[in-house]
């Protein structure tokens, strides 16, 4: 992904900002142009929301066969996190000293997502850790 | 207008390496070194942490304690000697990550271990001049010591964030005084991964001289003596220096120990005194008087004479400093070397 594309999404990715359909109340992350259920009724009416960053683990897997960029973190945990507000998002779980389990409460943390190279830009964004 | 600390937050990474593990690697006497430095372990950042992520986590903890409107933060300063970019401010990433952009000013500051406290002085001036409603200041580092160097036992990671303002502060400043000289006790040249230092020279003419100057001057100007302070925090390059300077200036170990975190997490550099102060504020009650003194090589010291207000009891829950200092996962020297990219691949 290029610098410009990442940069455009910084605000939503740094702060977990999505939106909500005012008709059916469903929340989305990343934000959507229109609600897939209410279609036309939602055009121009989607309301921006900032998620609390709290949620629980819906499913997860331990990644042992990591891409080269991530070999220093191997093994790590990738999970589908169900946010308290509803949406399910894929994210890395960090600082899980005692492991994770389905249903475990987690909270958003701010981490490095990827470095393009030693000379390149550093991308930051959300990951999750077990809630205190 | 009387400005002060409106809220504060701490962040300490969760990995630790024991001083004895480092000593074993280099064939040194672990128990003797650990005792000599009064450092049991130090914090280690995860591979996906840097001084920017630490700044964001500390600042978000400050906002958890008090939900101020981030768009009213008019200045963001980050003090660090380990910014991930040589050119590109950390402060702009932080400002975006807490929702303070774009009606604000921002800058990164550098002064070895006291860049953050210099930022507090700058932000306080801006608040008192009416230039900004709130000023956010962070001291954060992921400092590195050369493998095998004595600094490797202490160079650690962590940070603290303070939001200063005139609106219902939880602590106010009675006096602030700085003492600054050109002293070459510790430095790192451009493009060098590890710092150099003047060995024993770092003690008497540097740390002890500058902290003595600021502490005695503040007490002279305030007409106070050590007994007037419930807590004292002196910059913490190791676990021995703060207790030694405290004793020399008339402070008891009890006054110093609440804010003394270096035995458990090492020296967080720009985070050092600022993180010690968060641990003290976690424990403090209205009316408590605190003396907080930073030191930065190169060299300078900033002393803050602080009184806690009744508003400290109105704060919401956030992870306390000791909750983060205690616990953590011990790692081996090998994992530490991998995390800190000491192994070339
Ligand atoms: Zn809908």
Tab-separated table of N, CA, C and O in Angstrom, chain B residues 159-230:
chain	number	residue	atom	x	y	z
B	159	UNK	N	7.123	6.125	29.185
B	159	UNK	CA	6.851	7.530	28.986
B	159	UNK	C	5.716	8.032	29.854
B	159	UNK	O	4.955	7.240	30.430
B	160	UNK	N	5.627	9.346	29.960
B	160	UNK	CA	4.567	9.978	30.735
B	160	UNK	C	4.051	11.186	29.979
B	160	UNK	O	4.811	11.848	29.271
B	161	UNK	N	2.745	11.430	30.123
B	161	UNK	CA	2.106	12.556	29.446
B	161	UNK	C	1.443	13.464	30.473
B	161	UNK	O	0.848	12.981	31.441
B	162	UNK	N	1.555	14.765	30.252
B	162	UNK	CA	0.902	15.745	31.120
B	162	UNK	C	0.115	16.715	30.261
B	162	UNK	O	0.625	17.190	29.244
B	163	UNK	N	-1.115	16.977	30.655
B	163	UNK	CA	-1.881	18.033	30.002
B	163	UNK	C	-1.945	19.191	30.986
B	163	UNK	O	-2.415	19.046	32.122
B	164	UNK	N	-1.379	20.326	30.550
B	164	UNK	CA	-1.317	21.506	31.406
B	164	UNK	C	-2.416	22.474	30.999
B	164	UNK	O	-2.761	22.575	29.809
B	165	UNK	N	-2.951	23.159	31.974
B	165	UNK	CA	-4.004	24.119	31.683
B	165	UNK	C	-4.364	24.883	32.941
B	165	UNK	O	-3.871	24.573	34.037
B	166	UNK	N	-5.243	25.890	32.777
B	166	UNK	CA	-5.630	26.715	33.921
B	166	UNK	C	-6.999	26.306	34.458
B	166	UNK	O	-7.448	26.820	35.474
B	167	UNK	N	-7.645	25.357	33.775
B	167	UNK	CA	-9.010	24.976	34.078
B	167	UNK	C	-9.037	23.823	35.101
B	167	UNK	O	-8.852	22.667	34.735
B	168	UNK	N	-9.216	24.171	36.382
B	168	UNK	CA	-9.364	23.169	37.438
B	168	UNK	C	-8.183	22.183	37.529
B	168	UNK	O	-8.381	20.964	37.454
B	169	UNK	N	-6.964	22.684	37.697
B	169	UNK	CA	-5.809	21.768	37.747
B	169	UNK	C	-5.824	20.867	38.992
B	169	UNK	O	-6.358	21.250	40.028
B	170	UNK	N	-5.238	19.677	38.856
B	170	UNK	CA	-5.128	18.751	39.993
B	170	UNK	C	-3.852	19.012	40.792
B	170	UNK	O	-3.687	18.500	41.885
B	171	UNK	N	-2.962	19.808	40.212
B	171	UNK	CA	-1.732	20.193	40.904
B	171	UNK	C	-1.247	21.504	40.298
B	171	UNK	O	-1.373	21.709	39.087
B	172	UNK	N	-0.722	22.377	41.145
B	172	UNK	CA	-0.232	23.666	40.643
B	172	UNK	C	1.248	23.829	40.977
B	172	UNK	O	1.776	23.155	41.862
B	173	UNK	N	1.898	24.720	40.245
B	173	UNK	CA	3.337	24.937	40.413
B	173	UNK	C	3.588	26.156	41.301
B	173	UNK	O	3.119	27.250	40.996
B	174	UNK	N	4.323	25.954	42.392
B	174	UNK	CA	4.687	27.073	43.259
B	174	UNK	C	5.914	27.790	42.728
B	174	UNK	O	6.041	29.001	42.846
B	175	UNK	N	6.831	27.022	42.148
B	175	UNK	CA	8.066	27.592	41.609
B	175	UNK	C	8.676	26.612	40.618
B	175	UNK	O	8.490	25.391	40.756
B	176	UNK	N	9.359	27.157	39.625
B	176	UNK	CA	10.103	26.335	38.664
B	176	UNK	C	11.446	27.016	38.464
B	176	UNK	O	11.506	28.232	38.268
B	177	UNK	N	12.504	26.234	38.559
B	177	UNK	CA	13.836	26.820	38.379
B	177	UNK	C	14.721	25.845	37.607
B	177	UNK	O	14.658	24.637	37.829
B	178	UNK	N	15.519	26.361	36.687
B	178	UNK	CA	16.431	25.527	35.895
B	178	UNK	C	17.867	25.982	36.068
B	178	UNK	O	18.145	27.163	36.289
B	179	UNK	N	18.774	25.042	35.922
B	179	UNK	CA	20.215	25.317	35.997
B	179	UNK	C	20.863	24.586	34.830
B	179	UNK	O	20.676	23.375	34.686
B	180	UNK	N	21.555	25.319	33.964
B	180	UNK	CA	22.034	24.747	32.708
B	180	UNK	C	23.484	25.145	32.441
B	180	UNK	O	23.838	26.322	32.597
B	181	UNK	N	24.320	24.173	32.066
B	181	UNK	CA	25.711	24.447	31.701
B	181	UNK	C	26.075	23.613	30.470
B	181	UNK	O	25.351	22.697	30.106
B	182	UNK	N	27.218	23.901	29.887
B	182	UNK	CA	27.730	23.084	28.772
B	182	UNK	C	28.662	22.027	29.365
B	182	UNK	O	29.820	22.304	29.642
B	183	UNK	N	28.125	20.824	29.593
B	183	UNK	CA	28.895	19.753	30.237
B	183	UNK	C	28.820	18.479	29.385
B	183	UNK	O	27.733	17.959	29.175
B	184	UNK	N	29.959	17.980	28.895
B	184	UNK	CA	29.927	16.810	27.983
B	184	UNK	C	29.957	15.473	28.717
B	184	UNK	O	30.902	14.713	28.592
B	185	UNK	N	28.877	15.148	29.458
B	185	UNK	CA	28.884	13.902	30.246
B	185	UNK	C	28.318	12.718	29.484
B	185	UNK	O	28.560	11.559	29.843
B	186	UNK	N	27.531	12.969	28.414
B	186	UNK	CA	26.836	11.895	27.704
B	186	UNK	C	26.377	12.469	26.378
B	186	UNK	O	25.882	13.590	26.330
B	187	UNK	N	26.558	11.706	25.293
B	187	UNK	CA	26.181	12.238	23.985
B	187	UNK	C	26.000	11.098	23.002
B	187	UNK	O	26.402	9.963	23.257
B	188	UNK	N	25.358	11.416	21.896
B	188	UNK	CA	25.277	10.468	20.786
B	188	UNK	C	25.377	11.266	19.510
B	188	UNK	O	24.603	12.190	19.301
B	189	UNK	N	26.347	10.935	18.677
B	189	UNK	CA	26.536	11.656	17.416
B	189	UNK	C	25.500	11.202	16.406
B	189	UNK	O	24.956	10.106	16.500
B	190	UNK	N	25.266	12.060	15.396
B	190	UNK	CA	24.293	11.756	14.352
B	190	UNK	C	24.624	10.419	13.674
B	190	UNK	O	25.790	10.121	13.426
B	191	UNK	N	23.612	9.610	13.407
B	191	UNK	CA	23.700	8.316	12.729
B	191	UNK	C	24.359	7.213	13.561
B	191	UNK	O	24.535	6.098	13.079
B	192	UNK	N	24.751	7.497	14.781
B	192	UNK	CA	25.310	6.457	15.649
B	192	UNK	C	24.175	5.785	16.409
B	192	UNK	O	23.302	6.478	16.945
B	193	UNK	N	24.173	4.443	16.474
B	193	UNK	CA	23.053	3.781	17.158
B	193	UNK	C	23.128	3.866	18.681
B	193	UNK	O	22.096	3.823	19.348
B	194	UNK	N	24.330	3.982	19.220
B	194	UNK	CA	24.469	3.938	20.675
B	194	UNK	C	25.154	5.200	21.197
B	194	UNK	O	26.014	5.767	20.526
B	195	UNK	N	24.792	5.606	22.408
B	195	UNK	CA	25.410	6.802	22.976
B	195	UNK	C	26.809	6.516	23.539
B	195	UNK	O	27.174	5.365	23.762
B	196	UNK	N	27.555	7.577	23.774
B	196	UNK	CA	28.842	7.508	24.458
B	196	UNK	C	28.716	8.321	25.730
B	196	UNK	O	27.836	9.172	25.857
B	197	UNK	N	29.583	8.041	26.694
B	197	UNK	CA	29.493	8.795	27.948
B	197	UNK	C	30.857	8.951	28.586
B	197	UNK	O	31.808	8.247	28.225
B	198	UNK	N	30.920	9.865	29.527
B	198	UNK	CA	32.188	10.188	30.171
B	198	UNK	C	32.495	9.327	31.385
B	198	UNK	O	33.266	9.726	32.237
B	199	UNK	N	31.901	8.127	31.467
B	199	UNK	CA	32.202	7.218	32.578
B	199	UNK	C	31.892	7.849	33.918
B	199	UNK	O	30.800	8.380	34.130
B	200	UNK	N	32.853	7.851	34.807
B	200	UNK	CA	32.639	8.379	36.160
B	200	UNK	C	32.325	9.872	36.142
B	200	UNK	O	31.744	10.405	37.081
B	201	UNK	N	32.701	10.529	35.067
B	201	UNK	CA	32.461	11.959	34.901
B	201	UNK	C	30.965	12.280	34.977
B	201	UNK	O	30.567	13.406	35.265
B	202	UNK	N	30.096	11.264	34.721
B	202	UNK	CA	28.659	11.516	34.721
B	202	UNK	C	28.123	11.841	36.115
B	202	UNK	O	27.019	12.330	36.254
B	203	UNK	N	28.895	11.549	37.149
B	203	UNK	CA	28.415	11.771	38.521
B	203	UNK	C	28.557	13.202	38.999
B	203	UNK	O	27.716	14.058	38.717
B	204	UNK	N	29.681	13.481	39.706
B	204	UNK	CA	29.826	14.757	40.429
B	204	UNK	C	29.581	16.023	39.616
B	204	UNK	O	28.714	16.810	39.968
B	205	UNK	N	30.318	16.275	38.513
B	205	UNK	CA	30.129	17.579	37.857
B	205	UNK	C	28.854	17.662	37.032
B	205	UNK	O	28.490	18.729	36.549
B	206	UNK	N	28.173	16.543	36.879
B	206	UNK	CA	27.004	16.522	36.008
B	206	UNK	C	25.735	16.365	36.856
B	206	UNK	O	25.134	17.351	37.278
B	207	UNK	N	25.310	15.129	37.093
B	207	UNK	CA	24.068	14.839	37.811
B	207	UNK	C	24.000	15.548	39.170
B	207	UNK	O	23.053	16.298	39.432
B	208	UNK	N	24.997	15.327	40.029
B	208	UNK	CA	24.906	15.846	41.396
B	208	UNK	C	24.982	17.373	41.446
B	208	UNK	O	24.233	18.012	42.174
B	209	UNK	N	25.861	17.955	40.656
B	209	UNK	CA	26.023	19.413	40.678
B	209	UNK	C	24.741	20.130	40.217
B	209	UNK	O	24.275	21.067	40.864
B	210	UNK	N	24.170	19.663	39.113
B	210	UNK	CA	23.009	20.362	38.552
B	210	UNK	C	21.760	20.185	39.413
B	210	UNK	O	20.992	21.132	39.611
B	211	UNK	N	21.536	18.976	39.920
B	211	UNK	CA	20.344	18.752	40.748
B	211	UNK	C	20.477	19.474	42.085
B	211	UNK	O	19.497	20.027	42.597
B	212	UNK	N	21.681	19.507	42.630
B	212	UNK	CA	21.898	20.254	43.874
B	212	UNK	C	21.583	21.735	43.656
B	212	UNK	O	20.910	22.371	44.474
B	213	UNK	N	22.025	22.269	42.517
B	213	UNK	CA	21.798	23.700	42.225
B	213	UNK	C	20.307	24.017	42.141
B	213	UNK	O	19.833	24.993	42.748
B	214	UNK	N	19.540	23.198	41.420
B	214	UNK	CA	18.116	23.528	41.269
B	214	UNK	C	17.354	23.310	42.571
B	214	UNK	O	16.540	24.139	42.965
B	215	UNK	N	17.632	22.198	43.244
B	215	UNK	CA	16.881	21.871	44.467
B	215	UNK	C	17.123	22.905	45.563
B	215	UNK	O	16.179	23.402	46.185
B	216	UNK	N	18.383	23.243	45.782
B	216	UNK	CA	18.666	24.196	46.863
B	216	UNK	C	18.122	25.582	46.518
B	216	UNK	O	17.615	26.285	47.392
B	217	UNK	N	18.185	25.973	45.252
B	217	UNK	CA	17.680	27.295	44.865
B	217	UNK	C	16.162	27.380	45.043
B	217	UNK	O	15.644	28.384	45.554
B	218	UNK	N	15.450	26.332	44.629
B	218	UNK	CA	13.994	26.356	44.790
B	218	UNK	C	13.632	26.444	46.274
B	218	UNK	O	12.761	27.241	46.662
B	219	UNK	N	14.291	25.660	47.118
B	219	UNK	CA	13.951	25.687	48.551
B	219	UNK	C	14.303	27.047	49.169
B	219	UNK	O	13.590	27.549	50.025
B	220	UNK	N	15.405	27.653	48.685
B	220	UNK	CA	15.800	28.974	49.166
B	220	UNK	C	14.746	30.007	48.756
B	220	UNK	O	14.307	30.826	49.565
B	221	UNK	N	14.324	29.961	47.495
B	221	UNK	CA	13.351	30.939	46.995
B	221	UNK	C	11.987	30.769	47.653
B	221	UNK	O	11.258	31.728	47.870
B	222	UNK	N	11.624	29.507	47.964
B	222	UNK	CA	10.321	29.213	48.563
B	222	UNK	C	10.352	29.311	50.091
B	222	UNK	O	9.307	29.282	50.743
B	223	UNK	N	11.559	29.390	50.653
B	223	UNK	CA	11.682	29.384	52.108
B	223	UNK	C	11.255	28.054	52.710
B	223	UNK	O	10.693	27.995	53.806
B	224	UNK	N	11.511	26.959	51.973
B	224	UNK	CA	11.107	25.628	52.434
B	224	UNK	C	12.330	24.807	52.845
B	224	UNK	O	13.467	25.148	52.522
B	225	UNK	N	12.055	23.726	53.545
B	225	UNK	CA	13.097	22.750	53.848
B	225	UNK	C	12.560	21.377	53.445
B	225	UNK	O	11.364	21.231	53.172
B	226	UNK	N	13.442	20.352	53.395
B	226	UNK	CA	13.004	19.043	52.890
B	226	UNK	C	11.742	18.503	53.575
B	226	UNK	O	10.912	17.873	52.911
B	227	UNK	N	11.556	18.785	54.871
B	227	UNK	CA	10.383	18.246	55.577
B	227	UNK	C	9.060	18.801	55.047
B	227	UNK	O	7.991	18.240	55.302
B	228	UNK	N	9.103	19.928	54.329
B	228	UNK	CA	7.868	20.517	53.801
B	228	UNK	C	7.296	19.734	52.632
B	228	UNK	O	6.161	19.978	52.207
B	229	UNK	N	8.073	18.796	52.088
B	229	UNK	CA	7.621	18.030	50.920
B	229	UNK	C	7.248	16.608	51.337
B	229	UNK	O	8.005	15.948	52.043
B	230	UNK	N	6.068	16.178	50.891
B	230	UNK	CA	5.666	14.792	51.165
B	230	UNK	C	6.478	13.847	50.285
B	230	UNK	O	6.864	12.761	50.723
